[in-house]
Coordinates of N, CA and C in Angstrom, one line a residue:
X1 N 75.7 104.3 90.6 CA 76.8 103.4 90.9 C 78.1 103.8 90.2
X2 N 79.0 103.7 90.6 CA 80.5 104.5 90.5 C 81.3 103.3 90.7
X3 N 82.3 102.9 89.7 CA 83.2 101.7 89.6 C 84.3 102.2 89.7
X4 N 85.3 102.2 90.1 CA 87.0 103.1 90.2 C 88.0 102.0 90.2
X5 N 89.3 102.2 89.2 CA 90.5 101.7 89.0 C 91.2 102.2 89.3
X6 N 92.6 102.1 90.0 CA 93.3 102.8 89.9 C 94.6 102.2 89.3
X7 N 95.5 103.3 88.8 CA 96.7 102.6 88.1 C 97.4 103.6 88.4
X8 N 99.2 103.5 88.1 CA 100.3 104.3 87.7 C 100.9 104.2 89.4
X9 N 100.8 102.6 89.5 CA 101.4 103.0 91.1 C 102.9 102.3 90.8
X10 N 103.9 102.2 91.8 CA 105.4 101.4 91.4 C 105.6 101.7 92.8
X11 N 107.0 101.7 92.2 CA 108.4 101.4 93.2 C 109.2 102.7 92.6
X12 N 109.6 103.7 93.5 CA 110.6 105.1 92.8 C 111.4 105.2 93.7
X13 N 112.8 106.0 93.2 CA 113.4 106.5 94.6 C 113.1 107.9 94.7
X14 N 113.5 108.5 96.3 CA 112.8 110.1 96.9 C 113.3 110.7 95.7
X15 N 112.7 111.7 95.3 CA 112.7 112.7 94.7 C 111.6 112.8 93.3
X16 N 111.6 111.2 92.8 CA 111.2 111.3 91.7 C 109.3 111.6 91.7
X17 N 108.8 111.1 90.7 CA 107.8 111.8 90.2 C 107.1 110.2 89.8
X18 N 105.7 111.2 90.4 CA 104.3 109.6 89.7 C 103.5 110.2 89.7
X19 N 102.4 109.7 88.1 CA 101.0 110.0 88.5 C 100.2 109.2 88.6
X20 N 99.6 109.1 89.2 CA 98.1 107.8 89.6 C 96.9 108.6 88.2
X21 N 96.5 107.2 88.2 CA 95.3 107.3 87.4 C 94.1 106.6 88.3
X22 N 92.7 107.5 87.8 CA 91.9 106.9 88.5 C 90.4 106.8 87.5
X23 N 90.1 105.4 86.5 CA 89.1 105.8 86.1 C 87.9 104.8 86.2
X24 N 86.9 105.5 86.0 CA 85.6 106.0 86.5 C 84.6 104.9 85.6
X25 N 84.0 103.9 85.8 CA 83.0 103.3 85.0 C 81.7 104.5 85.5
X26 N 80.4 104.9 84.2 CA 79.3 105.2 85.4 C 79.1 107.0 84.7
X27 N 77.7 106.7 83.8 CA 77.7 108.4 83.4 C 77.5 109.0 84.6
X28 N 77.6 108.6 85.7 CA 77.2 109.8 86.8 C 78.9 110.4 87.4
X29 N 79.8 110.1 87.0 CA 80.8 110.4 87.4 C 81.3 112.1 87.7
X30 N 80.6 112.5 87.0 CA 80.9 114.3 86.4 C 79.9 114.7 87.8
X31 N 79.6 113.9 88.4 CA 78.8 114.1 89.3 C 78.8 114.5 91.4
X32 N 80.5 113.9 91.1 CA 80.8 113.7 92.0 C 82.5 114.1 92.4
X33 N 82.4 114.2 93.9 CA 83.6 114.8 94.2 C 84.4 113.7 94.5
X34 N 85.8 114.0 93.8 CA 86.3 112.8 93.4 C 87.8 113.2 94.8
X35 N 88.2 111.8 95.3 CA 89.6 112.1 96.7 C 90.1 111.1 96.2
X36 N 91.7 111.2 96.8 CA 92.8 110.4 96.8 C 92.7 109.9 98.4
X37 N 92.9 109.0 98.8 CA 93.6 108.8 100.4 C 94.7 107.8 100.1
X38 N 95.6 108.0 101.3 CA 96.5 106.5 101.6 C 96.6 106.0 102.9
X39 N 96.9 104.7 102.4 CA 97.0 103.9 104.1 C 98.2 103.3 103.7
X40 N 99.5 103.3 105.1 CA 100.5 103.0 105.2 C 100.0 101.7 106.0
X41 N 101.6 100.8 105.8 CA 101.3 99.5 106.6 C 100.8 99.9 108.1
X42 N 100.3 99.6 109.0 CA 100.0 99.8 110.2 C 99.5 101.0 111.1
X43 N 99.3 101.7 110.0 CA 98.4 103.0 110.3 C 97.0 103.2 109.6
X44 N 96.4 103.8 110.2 CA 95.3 104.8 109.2 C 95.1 104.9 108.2
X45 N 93.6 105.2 107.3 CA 93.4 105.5 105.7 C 93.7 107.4 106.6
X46 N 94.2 107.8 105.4 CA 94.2 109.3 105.7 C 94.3 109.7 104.6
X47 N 93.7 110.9 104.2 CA 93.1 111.7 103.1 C 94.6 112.3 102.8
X48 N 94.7 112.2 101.1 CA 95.8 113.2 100.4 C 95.0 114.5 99.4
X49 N 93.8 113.9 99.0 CA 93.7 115.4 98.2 C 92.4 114.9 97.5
X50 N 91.4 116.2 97.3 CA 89.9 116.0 96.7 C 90.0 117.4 95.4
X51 N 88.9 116.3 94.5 CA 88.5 117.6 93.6 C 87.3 117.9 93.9
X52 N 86.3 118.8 92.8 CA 85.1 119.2 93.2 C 84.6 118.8 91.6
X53 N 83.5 118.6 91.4 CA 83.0 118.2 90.4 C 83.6 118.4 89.0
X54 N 83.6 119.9 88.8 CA 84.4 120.4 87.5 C 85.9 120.7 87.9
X55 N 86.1 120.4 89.3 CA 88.1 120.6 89.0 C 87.8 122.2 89.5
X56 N 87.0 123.0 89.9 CA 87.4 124.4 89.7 C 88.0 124.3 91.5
X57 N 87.3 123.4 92.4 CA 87.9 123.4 93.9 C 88.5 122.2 94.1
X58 N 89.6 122.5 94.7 CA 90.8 121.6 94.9 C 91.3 121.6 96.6
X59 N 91.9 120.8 97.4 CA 91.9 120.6 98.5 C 93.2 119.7 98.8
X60 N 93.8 119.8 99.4 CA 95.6 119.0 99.9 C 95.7 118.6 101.1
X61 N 95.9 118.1 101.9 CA 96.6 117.9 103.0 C 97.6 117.8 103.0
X62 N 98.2 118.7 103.9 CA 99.5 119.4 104.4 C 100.6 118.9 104.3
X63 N 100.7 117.5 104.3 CA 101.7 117.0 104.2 C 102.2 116.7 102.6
X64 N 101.3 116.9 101.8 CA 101.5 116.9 100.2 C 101.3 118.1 99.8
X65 N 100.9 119.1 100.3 CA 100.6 120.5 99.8 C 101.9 121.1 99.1
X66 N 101.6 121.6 97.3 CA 103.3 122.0 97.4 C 103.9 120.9 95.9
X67 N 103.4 119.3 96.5 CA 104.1 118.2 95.8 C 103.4 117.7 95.0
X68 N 101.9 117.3 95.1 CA 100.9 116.8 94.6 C 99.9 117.7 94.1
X69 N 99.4 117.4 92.9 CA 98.4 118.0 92.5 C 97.4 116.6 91.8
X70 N 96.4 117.3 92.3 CA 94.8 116.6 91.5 C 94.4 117.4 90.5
X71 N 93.7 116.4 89.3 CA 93.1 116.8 88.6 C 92.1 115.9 87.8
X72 N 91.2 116.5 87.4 CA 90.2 115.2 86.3 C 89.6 115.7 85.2
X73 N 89.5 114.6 84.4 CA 88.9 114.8 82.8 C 87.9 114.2 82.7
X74 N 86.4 115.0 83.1 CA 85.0 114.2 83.0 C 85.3 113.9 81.6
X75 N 85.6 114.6 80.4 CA 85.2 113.8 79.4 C 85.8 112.7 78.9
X76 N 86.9 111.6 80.0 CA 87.5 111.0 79.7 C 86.7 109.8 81.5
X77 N 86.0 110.4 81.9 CA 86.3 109.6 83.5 C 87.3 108.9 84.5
X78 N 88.1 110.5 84.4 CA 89.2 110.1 85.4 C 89.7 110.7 85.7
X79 N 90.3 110.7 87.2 CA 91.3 111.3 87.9 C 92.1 111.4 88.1
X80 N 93.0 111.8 87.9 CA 94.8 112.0 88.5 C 95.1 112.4 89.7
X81 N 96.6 112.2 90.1 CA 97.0 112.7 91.1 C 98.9 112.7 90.9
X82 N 98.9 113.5 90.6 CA 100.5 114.2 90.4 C 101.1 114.0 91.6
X83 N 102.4 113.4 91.4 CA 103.4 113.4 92.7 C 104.4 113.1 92.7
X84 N 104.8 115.0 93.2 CA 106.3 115.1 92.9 C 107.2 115.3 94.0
X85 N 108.2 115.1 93.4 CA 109.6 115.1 95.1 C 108.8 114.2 96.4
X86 N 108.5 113.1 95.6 CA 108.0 111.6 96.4 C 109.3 111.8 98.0
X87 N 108.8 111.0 98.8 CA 109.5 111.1 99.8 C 109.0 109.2 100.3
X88 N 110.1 109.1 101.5 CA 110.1 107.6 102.2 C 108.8 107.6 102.2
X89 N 107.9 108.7 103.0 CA 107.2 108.5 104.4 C 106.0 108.6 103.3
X90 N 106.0 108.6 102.0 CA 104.6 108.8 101.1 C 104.9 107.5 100.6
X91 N 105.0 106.2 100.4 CA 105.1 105.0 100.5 C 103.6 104.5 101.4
X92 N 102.8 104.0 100.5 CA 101.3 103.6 100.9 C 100.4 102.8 100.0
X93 N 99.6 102.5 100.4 CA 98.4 102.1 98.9 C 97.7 103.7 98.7
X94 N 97.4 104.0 97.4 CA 96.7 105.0 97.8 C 95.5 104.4 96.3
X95 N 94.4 105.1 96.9 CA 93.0 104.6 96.8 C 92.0 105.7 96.2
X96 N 91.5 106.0 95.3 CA 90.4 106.7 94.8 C 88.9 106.5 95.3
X97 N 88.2 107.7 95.8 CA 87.1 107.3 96.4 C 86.3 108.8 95.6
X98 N 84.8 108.3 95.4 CA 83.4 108.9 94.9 C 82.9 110.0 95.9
X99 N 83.0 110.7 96.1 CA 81.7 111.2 97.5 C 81.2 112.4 97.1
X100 N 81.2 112.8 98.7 CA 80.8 114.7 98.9 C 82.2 114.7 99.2
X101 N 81.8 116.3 99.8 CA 82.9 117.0 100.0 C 83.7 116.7 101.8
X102 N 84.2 115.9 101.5 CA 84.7 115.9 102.6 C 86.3 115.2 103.0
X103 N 86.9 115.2 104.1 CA 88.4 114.7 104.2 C 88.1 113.3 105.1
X104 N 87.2 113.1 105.5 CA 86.9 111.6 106.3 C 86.7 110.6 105.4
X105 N 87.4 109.4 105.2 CA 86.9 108.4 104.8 C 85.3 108.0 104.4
X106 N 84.7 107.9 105.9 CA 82.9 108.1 105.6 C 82.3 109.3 104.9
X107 N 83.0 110.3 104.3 CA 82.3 111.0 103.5 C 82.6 110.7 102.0
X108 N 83.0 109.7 101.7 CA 83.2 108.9 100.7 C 82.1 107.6 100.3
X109 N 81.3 107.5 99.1 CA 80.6 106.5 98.7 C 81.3 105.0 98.2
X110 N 82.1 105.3 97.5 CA 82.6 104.6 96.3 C 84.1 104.5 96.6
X111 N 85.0 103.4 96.4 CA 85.9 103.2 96.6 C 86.8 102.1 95.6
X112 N 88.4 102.2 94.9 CA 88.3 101.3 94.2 C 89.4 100.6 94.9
X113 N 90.3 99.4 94.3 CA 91.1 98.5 94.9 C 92.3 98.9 95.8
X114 N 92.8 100.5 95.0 CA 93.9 100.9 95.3 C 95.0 100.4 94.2
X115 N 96.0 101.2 94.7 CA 97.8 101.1 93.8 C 98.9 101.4 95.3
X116 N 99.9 100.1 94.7 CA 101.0 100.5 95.7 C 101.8 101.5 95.2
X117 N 102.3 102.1 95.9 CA 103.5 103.5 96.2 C 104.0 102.8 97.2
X118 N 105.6 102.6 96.5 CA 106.7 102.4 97.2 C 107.8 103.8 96.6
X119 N 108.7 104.5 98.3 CA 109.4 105.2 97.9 C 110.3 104.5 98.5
X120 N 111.6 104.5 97.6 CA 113.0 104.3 98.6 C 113.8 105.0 98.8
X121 N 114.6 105.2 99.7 CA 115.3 106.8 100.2 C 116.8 106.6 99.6

């Protein structure tokens, strides 16, 4: 069982810079492949970026590729997600999820409350 928080969400204008925090109740944490996704008002959850157990494989979607980076500190239980040169359209909840390896939602176990991201232009 995998507990997730997430923090470091606000209100920025485009350009600036945020990192989310994501941490981890649960020795099994070092265990698992850790993802970002966001859901905007009235659309879809859609994947921003996964690590791989030790951080050595990393993964983006294209629309953050470039801006965002992931990263985690098993010996702290937690994940990050770097994000830079914010834009309107990345304005979302974005959410930390437990799984395998994958970019679907359903390949995700564990999920925590989420953080708002508001950008203003």
């Amino acid at each position: 069982q995998v507990q997730l928080v997430e923090s470091g969400g606000g209100l920025v204008q485009a350009g600036d810079s945020l990192r989310l925090s994501c941490a981890a109740s649960g020795r099994t944490f070092r265990n698992y492949v850790m993802g970002w996704f966001r859901q905007a008002p009235g659309k879809e959850r859609e994947f921003v970026a996964r690590i791989s157990w030790n951080g050595g494989g990393t993964h983006y979607a294209d629309s953050v590729k470039g801006r965002f980076t992931i990263s985690r500190d098993n010996a702290k239980n937690t994940v990050y997600l770097q994000m830079n040169s914010l834009k309107p359209e990345d304005t979302a909840v974005y959410t930390c999820a437990a799984g395998g390896w994958g970019l679907a939602p359903e390949d995700y176990d564990y999920w925590g409350q989420g953080t708002q991201v508001t950008v203003s232009s």
